[in-house]
Coordinates of N, CA and C in Angstrom, one line a residue:
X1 N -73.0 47.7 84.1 CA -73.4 47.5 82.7 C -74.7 46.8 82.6
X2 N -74.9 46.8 81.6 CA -76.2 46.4 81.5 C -76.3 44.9 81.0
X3 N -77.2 44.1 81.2 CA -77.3 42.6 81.1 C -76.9 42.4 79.7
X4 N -77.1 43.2 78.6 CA -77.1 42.5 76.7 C -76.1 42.8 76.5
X5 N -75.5 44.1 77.2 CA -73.9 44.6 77.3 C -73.0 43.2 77.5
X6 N -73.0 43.0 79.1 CA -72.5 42.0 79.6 C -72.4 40.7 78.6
X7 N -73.4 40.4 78.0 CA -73.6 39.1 77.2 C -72.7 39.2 75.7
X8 N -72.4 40.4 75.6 CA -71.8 40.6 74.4 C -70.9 40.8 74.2
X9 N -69.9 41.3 75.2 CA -69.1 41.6 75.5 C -68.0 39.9 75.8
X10 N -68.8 39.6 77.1 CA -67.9 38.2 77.4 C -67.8 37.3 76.6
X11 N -69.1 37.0 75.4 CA -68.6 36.1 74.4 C -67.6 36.8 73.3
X12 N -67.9 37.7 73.0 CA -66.6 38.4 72.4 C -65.5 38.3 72.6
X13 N -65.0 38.2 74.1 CA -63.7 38.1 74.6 C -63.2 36.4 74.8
X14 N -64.5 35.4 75.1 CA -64.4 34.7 75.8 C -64.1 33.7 74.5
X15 N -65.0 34.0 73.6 CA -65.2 32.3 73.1 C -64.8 33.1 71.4
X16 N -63.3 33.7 71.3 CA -63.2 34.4 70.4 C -62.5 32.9 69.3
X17 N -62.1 32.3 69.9 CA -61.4 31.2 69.2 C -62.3 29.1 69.6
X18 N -62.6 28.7 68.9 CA -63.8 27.2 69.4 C -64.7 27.4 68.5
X19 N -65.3 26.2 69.0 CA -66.8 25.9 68.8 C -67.3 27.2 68.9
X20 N -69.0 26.9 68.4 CA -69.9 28.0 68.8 C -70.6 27.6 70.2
X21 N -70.1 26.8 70.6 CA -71.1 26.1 72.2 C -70.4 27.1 73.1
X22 N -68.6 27.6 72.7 CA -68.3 28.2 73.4 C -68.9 30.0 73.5
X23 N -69.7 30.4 72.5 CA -70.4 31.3 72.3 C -71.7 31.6 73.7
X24 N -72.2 30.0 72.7 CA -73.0 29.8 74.6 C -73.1 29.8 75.6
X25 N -71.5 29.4 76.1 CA -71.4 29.0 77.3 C -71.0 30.2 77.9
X26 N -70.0 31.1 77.2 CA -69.9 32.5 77.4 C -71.1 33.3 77.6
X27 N -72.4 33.1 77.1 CA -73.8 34.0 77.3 C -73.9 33.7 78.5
X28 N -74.0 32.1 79.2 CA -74.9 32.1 80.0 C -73.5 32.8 81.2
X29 N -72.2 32.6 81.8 CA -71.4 33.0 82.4 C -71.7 33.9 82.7
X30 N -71.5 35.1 81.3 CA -71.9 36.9 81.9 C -73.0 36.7 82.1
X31 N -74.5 36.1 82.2 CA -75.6 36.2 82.4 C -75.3 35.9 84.4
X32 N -74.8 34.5 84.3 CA -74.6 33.7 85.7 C -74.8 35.0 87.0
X33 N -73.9 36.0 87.2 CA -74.0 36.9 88.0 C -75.3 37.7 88.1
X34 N -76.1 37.9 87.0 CA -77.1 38.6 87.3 C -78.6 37.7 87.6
X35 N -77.8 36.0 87.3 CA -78.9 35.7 87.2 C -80.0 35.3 88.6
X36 N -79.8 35.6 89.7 CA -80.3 35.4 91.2 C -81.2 36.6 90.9
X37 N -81.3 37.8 90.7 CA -81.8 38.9 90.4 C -82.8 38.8 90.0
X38 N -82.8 38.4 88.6 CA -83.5 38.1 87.9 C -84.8 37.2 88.1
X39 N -84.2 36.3 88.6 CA -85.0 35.3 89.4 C -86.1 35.4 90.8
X40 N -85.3 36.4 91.3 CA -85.3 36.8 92.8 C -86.6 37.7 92.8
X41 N -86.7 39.0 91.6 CA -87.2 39.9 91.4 C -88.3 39.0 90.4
X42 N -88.1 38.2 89.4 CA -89.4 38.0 88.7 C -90.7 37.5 89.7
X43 N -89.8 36.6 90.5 CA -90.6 36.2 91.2 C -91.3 36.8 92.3
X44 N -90.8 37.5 92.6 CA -91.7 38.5 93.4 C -92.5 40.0 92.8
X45 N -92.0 39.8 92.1 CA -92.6 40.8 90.7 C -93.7 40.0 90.5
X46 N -93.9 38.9 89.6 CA -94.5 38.4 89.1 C -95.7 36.8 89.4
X47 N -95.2 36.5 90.0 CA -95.6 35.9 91.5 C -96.2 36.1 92.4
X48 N -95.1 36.6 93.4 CA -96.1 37.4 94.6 C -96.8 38.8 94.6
X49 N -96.3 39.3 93.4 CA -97.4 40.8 93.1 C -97.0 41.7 93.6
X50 N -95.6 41.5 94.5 CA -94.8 42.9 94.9 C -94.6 43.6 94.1
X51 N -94.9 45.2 94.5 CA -94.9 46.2 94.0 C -93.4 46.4 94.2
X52 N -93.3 47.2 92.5 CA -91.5 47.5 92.4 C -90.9 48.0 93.0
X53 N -91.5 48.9 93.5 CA -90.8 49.8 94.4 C -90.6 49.4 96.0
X54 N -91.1 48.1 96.4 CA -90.8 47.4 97.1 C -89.2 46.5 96.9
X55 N -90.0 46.1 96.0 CA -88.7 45.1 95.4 C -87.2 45.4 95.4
X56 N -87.6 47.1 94.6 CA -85.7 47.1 93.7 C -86.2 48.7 95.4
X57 N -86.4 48.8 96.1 CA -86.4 49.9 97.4 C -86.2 49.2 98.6
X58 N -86.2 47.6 98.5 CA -86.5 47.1 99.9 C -85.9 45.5 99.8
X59 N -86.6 45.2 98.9 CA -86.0 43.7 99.0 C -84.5 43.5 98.1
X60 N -84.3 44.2 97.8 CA -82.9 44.4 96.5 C -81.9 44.6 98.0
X61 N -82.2 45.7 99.1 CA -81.3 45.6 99.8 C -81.3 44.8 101.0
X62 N -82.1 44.2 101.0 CA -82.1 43.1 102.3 C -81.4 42.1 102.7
X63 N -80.7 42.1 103.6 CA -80.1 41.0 104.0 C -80.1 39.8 103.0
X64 N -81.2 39.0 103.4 CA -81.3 37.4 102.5 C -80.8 38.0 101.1
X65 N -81.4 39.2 100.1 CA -80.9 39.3 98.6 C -79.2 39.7 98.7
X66 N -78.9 40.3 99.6 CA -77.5 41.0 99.5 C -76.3 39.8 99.5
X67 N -77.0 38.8 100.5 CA -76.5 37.6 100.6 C -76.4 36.2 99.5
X68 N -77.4 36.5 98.7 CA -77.4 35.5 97.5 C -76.4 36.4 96.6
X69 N -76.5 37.6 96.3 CA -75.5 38.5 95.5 C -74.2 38.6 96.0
X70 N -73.8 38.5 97.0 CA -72.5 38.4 97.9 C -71.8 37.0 97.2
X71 N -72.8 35.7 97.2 CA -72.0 34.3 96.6 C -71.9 34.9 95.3
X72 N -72.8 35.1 94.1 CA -73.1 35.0 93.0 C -72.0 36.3 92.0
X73 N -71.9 37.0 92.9 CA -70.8 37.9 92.3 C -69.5 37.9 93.2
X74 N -68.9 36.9 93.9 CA -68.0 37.1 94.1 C -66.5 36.7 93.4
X75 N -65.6 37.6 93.0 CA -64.7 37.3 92.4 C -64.0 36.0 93.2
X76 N -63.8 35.9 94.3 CA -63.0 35.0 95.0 C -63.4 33.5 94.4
X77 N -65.1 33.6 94.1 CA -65.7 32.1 93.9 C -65.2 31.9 91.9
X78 N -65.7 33.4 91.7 CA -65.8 33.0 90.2 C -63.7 32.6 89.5
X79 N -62.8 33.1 90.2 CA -61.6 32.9 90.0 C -61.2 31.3 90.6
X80 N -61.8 31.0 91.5 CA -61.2 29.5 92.0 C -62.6 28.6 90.8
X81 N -63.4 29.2 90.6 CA -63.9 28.2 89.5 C -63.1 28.5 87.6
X82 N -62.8 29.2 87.9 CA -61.4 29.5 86.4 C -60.6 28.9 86.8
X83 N -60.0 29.0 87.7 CA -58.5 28.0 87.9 C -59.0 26.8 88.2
X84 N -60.1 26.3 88.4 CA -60.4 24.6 88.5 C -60.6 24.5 86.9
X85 N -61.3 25.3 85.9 CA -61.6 25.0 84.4 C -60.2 25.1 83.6
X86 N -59.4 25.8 84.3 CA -58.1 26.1 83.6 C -57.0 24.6 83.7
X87 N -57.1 24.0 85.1 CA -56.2 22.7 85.6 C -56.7 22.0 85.1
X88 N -57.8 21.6 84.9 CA -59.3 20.9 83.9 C -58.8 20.8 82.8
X89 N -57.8 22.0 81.7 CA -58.2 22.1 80.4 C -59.3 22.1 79.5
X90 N -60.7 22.5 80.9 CA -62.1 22.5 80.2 C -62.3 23.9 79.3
X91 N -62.1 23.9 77.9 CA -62.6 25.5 77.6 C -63.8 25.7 77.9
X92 N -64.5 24.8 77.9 CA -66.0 25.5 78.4 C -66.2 26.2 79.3
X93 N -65.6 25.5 80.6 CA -65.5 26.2 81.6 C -64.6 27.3 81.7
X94 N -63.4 27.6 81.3 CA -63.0 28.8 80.9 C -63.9 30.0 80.5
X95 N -64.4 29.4 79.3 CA -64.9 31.1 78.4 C -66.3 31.0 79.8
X96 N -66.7 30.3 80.4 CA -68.1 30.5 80.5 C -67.6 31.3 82.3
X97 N -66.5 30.5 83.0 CA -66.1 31.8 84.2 C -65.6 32.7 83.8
X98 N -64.9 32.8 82.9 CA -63.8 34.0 82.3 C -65.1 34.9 81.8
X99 N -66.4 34.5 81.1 CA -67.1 35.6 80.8 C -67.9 36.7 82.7
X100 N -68.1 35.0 83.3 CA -68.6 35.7 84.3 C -67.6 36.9 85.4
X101 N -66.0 36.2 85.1 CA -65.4 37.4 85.6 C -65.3 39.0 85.1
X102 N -65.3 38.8 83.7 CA -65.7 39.7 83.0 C -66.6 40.4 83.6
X103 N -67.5 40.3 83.2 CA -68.8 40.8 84.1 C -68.2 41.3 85.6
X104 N -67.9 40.8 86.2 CA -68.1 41.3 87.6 C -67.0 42.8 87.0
X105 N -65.9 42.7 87.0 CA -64.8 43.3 86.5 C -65.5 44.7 85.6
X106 N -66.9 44.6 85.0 CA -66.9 45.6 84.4 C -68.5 46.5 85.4
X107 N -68.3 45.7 85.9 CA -69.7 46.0 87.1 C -69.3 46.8 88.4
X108 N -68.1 46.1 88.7 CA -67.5 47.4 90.3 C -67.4 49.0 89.7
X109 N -66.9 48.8 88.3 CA -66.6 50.9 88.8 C -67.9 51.4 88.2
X110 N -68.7 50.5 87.9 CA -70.2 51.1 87.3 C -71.7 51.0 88.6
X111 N -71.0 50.7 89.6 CA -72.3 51.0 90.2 C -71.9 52.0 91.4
X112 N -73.2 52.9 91.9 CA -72.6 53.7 92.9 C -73.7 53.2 94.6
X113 N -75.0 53.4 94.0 CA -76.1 52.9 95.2 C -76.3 51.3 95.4
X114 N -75.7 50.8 94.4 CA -76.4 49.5 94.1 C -75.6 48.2 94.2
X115 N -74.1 48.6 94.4 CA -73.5 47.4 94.3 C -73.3 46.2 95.0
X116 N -72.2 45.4 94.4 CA -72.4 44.1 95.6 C -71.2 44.1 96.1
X117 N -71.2 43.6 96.8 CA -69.7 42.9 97.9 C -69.2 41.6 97.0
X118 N -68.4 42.3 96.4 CA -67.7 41.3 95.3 C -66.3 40.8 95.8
X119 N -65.9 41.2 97.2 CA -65.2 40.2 98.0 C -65.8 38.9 98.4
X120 N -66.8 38.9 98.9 CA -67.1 38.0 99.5 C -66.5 36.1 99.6
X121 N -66.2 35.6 100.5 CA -66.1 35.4 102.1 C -65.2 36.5 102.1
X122 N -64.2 36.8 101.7 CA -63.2 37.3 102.7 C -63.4 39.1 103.1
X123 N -64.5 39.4 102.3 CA -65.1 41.3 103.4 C -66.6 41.3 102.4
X124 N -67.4 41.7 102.9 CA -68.5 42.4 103.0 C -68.6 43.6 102.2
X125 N -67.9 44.1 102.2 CA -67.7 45.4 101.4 C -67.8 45.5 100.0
X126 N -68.6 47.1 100.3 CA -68.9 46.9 98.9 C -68.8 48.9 98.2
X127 N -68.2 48.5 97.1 CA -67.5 49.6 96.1 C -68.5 50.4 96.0
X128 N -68.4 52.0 96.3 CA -70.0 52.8 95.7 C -69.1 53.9 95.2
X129 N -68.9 53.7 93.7 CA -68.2 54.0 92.4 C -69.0 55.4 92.4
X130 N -68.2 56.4 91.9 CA -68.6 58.2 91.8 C -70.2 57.5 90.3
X131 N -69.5 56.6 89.6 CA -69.8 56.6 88.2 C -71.1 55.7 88.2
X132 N -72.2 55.8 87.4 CA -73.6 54.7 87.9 C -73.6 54.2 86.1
X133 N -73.6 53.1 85.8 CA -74.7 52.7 84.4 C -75.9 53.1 84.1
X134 N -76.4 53.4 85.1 CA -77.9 53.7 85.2 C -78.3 55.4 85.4
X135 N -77.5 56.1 86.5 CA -77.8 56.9 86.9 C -77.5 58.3 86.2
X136 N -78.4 59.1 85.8 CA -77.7 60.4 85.0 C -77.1 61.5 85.8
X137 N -77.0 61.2 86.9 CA -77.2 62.4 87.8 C -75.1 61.7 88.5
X138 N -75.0 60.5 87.9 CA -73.9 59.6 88.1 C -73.3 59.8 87.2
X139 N -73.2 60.1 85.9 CA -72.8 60.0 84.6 C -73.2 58.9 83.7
X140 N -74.3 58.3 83.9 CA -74.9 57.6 82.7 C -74.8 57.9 81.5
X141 N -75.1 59.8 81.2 CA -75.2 60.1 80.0 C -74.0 59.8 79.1
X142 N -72.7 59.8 79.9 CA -71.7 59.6 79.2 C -71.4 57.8 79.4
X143 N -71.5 57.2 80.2 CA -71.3 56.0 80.7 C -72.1 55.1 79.1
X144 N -73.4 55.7 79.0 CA -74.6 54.8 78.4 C -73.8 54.5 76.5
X145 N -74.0 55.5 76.2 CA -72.9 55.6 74.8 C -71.6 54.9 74.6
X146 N -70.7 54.9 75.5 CA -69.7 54.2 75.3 C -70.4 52.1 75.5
X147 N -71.3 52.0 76.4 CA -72.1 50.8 76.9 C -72.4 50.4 75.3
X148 N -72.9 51.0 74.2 CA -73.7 50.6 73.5 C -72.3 50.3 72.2
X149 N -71.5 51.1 72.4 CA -70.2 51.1 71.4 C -69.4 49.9 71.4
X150 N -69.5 49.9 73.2 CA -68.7 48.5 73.3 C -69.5 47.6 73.2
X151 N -70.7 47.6 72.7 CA -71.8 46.2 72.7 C -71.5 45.9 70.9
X152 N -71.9 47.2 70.1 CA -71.5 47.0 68.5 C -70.2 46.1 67.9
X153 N -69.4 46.7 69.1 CA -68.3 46.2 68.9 C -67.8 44.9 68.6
X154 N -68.2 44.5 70.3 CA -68.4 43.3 70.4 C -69.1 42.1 69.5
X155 N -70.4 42.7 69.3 CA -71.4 42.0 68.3 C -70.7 41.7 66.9
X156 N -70.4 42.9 65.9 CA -69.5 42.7 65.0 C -68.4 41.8 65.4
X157 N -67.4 41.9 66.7 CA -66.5 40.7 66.7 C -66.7 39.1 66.5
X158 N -68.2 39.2 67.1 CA -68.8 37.3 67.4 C -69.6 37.3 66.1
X159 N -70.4 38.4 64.9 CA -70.5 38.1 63.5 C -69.5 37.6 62.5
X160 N -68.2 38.5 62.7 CA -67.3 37.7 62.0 C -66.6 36.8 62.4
X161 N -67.6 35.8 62.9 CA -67.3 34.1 63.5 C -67.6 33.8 62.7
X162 N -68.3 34.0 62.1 CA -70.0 33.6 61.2 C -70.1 32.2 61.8
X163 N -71.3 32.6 63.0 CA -71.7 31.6 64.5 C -72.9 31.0 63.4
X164 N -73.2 31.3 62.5 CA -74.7 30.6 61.8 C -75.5 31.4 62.5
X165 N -77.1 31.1 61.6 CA -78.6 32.1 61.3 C -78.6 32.2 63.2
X166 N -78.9 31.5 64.0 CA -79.4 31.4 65.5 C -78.4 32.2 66.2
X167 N -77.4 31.8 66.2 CA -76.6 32.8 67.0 C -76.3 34.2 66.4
X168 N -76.6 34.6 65.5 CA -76.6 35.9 64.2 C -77.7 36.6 64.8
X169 N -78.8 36.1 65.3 CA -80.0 36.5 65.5 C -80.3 36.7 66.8
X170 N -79.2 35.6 67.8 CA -79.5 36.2 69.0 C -78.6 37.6 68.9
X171 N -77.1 37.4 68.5 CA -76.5 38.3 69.0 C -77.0 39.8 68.5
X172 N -78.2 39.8 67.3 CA -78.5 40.9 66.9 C -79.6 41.5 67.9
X173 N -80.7 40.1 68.0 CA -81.4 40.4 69.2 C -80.8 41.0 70.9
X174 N -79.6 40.9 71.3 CA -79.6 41.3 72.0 C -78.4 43.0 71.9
X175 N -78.0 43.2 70.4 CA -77.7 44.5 70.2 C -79.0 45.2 70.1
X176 N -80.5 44.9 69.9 CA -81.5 45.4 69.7 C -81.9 46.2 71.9
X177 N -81.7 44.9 71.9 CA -82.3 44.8 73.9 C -81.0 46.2 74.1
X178 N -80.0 46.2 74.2 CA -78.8 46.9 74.8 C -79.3 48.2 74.3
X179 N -79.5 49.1 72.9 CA -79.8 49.9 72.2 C -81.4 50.4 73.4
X180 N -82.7 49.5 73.7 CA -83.7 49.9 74.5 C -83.3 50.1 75.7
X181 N -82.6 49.5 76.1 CA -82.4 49.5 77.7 C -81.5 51.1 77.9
X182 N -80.3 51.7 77.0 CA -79.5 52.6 76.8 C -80.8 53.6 77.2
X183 N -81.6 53.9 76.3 CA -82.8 54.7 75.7 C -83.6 54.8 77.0
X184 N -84.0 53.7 77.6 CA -84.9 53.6 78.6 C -84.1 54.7 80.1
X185 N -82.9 53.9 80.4 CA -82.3 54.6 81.5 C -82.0 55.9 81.1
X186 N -81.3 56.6 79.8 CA -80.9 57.7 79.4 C -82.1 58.9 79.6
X187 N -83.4 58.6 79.1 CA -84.5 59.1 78.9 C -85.7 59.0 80.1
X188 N -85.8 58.3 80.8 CA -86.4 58.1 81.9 C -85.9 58.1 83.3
X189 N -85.1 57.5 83.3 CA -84.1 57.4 84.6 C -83.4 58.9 84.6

């Protein structure tokens, strides 16, 4: 799925009852998994001047990146950090691993070239799903539509929080990002 998906989705599920911090804490959760990527790639994007096709063709599969993605998405880590938030009675920590499990959970059957080893420590292995979020030649075309249905959805679920103007505006801003990103991969990709 895609990053605005992911963000929308986990607070929807995550932080359907609280505070609005639990809104937040749920953003950054489903963000948490992607966010080494992000980081990984800006910076050599934008930093060192690596050309993309280096980056998401070479450095995306390299050892050192496959290995920061191996910790960062692995279910084994993100479940023993839920069950320490859960013995805790911290909701924070709940909605905010429960969103990142989420995420992982809706990321295995959606990738096919690209995924991670969402065992990790205990296997390496890694799921190459018939089905791509991205890929049309994977079924994106049908994948991308239901992506954006379950983002409305969501978004409408965390509006009738009524979260106030900032979080109204992110959550709209990022139904806006999900709707470009759908368009981008559907159309180009």
């Amino acid at each position: 799925m895609n990053t605005p998906a992911h963000l929308l989705l986990g607070a929807a599920v995550m932080a359907r009852r609280g505070p609005r911090l639990l809104i937040w804490l749920a953003f950054l959760g489903a963000f948490a998994p992607d966010a080494s990527l992000y980081v990984m790639a800006g910076v050599a994007l934008f930093v060192l001047r690596i050309a993309p096709e280096v980056v998401f063709n070479e450095l995306y599969f390299s050892d050192a990146w496959q290995t920061v993605f191996a910790i960062d998405n692995s279910v084994f880590v993100w479940f023993a950090l839920l069950l320490l938030a859960w013995w805790r009675g911290a909701a924070w920590g709940i909605a905010f691993t429960g969103a990142a499990l989420l995420h992982l959970l809706f990321d295995f059957p959606l990738h096919h070239d690209d995924g991670r080893p969402h065992f990790w420590p205990v296997s390496s292995w890694v799921f190459e799903s018939p089905i791509s979020y991205w890929d049309v030649q994977r079924g994106a075309v049908w994948i991308a539509p239901l992506e954006v249905l379950l983002s409305l959805v969501s978004a409408i679920s965390l509006w009738r929080l009524n979260p106030g103007w900032l979080l109204t505006t992110v959550i709209g801003a990022l139904v806006v990002l999900q709707l470009m990103v759908a368009r981008v991969w559907l159309f180009i990709f």
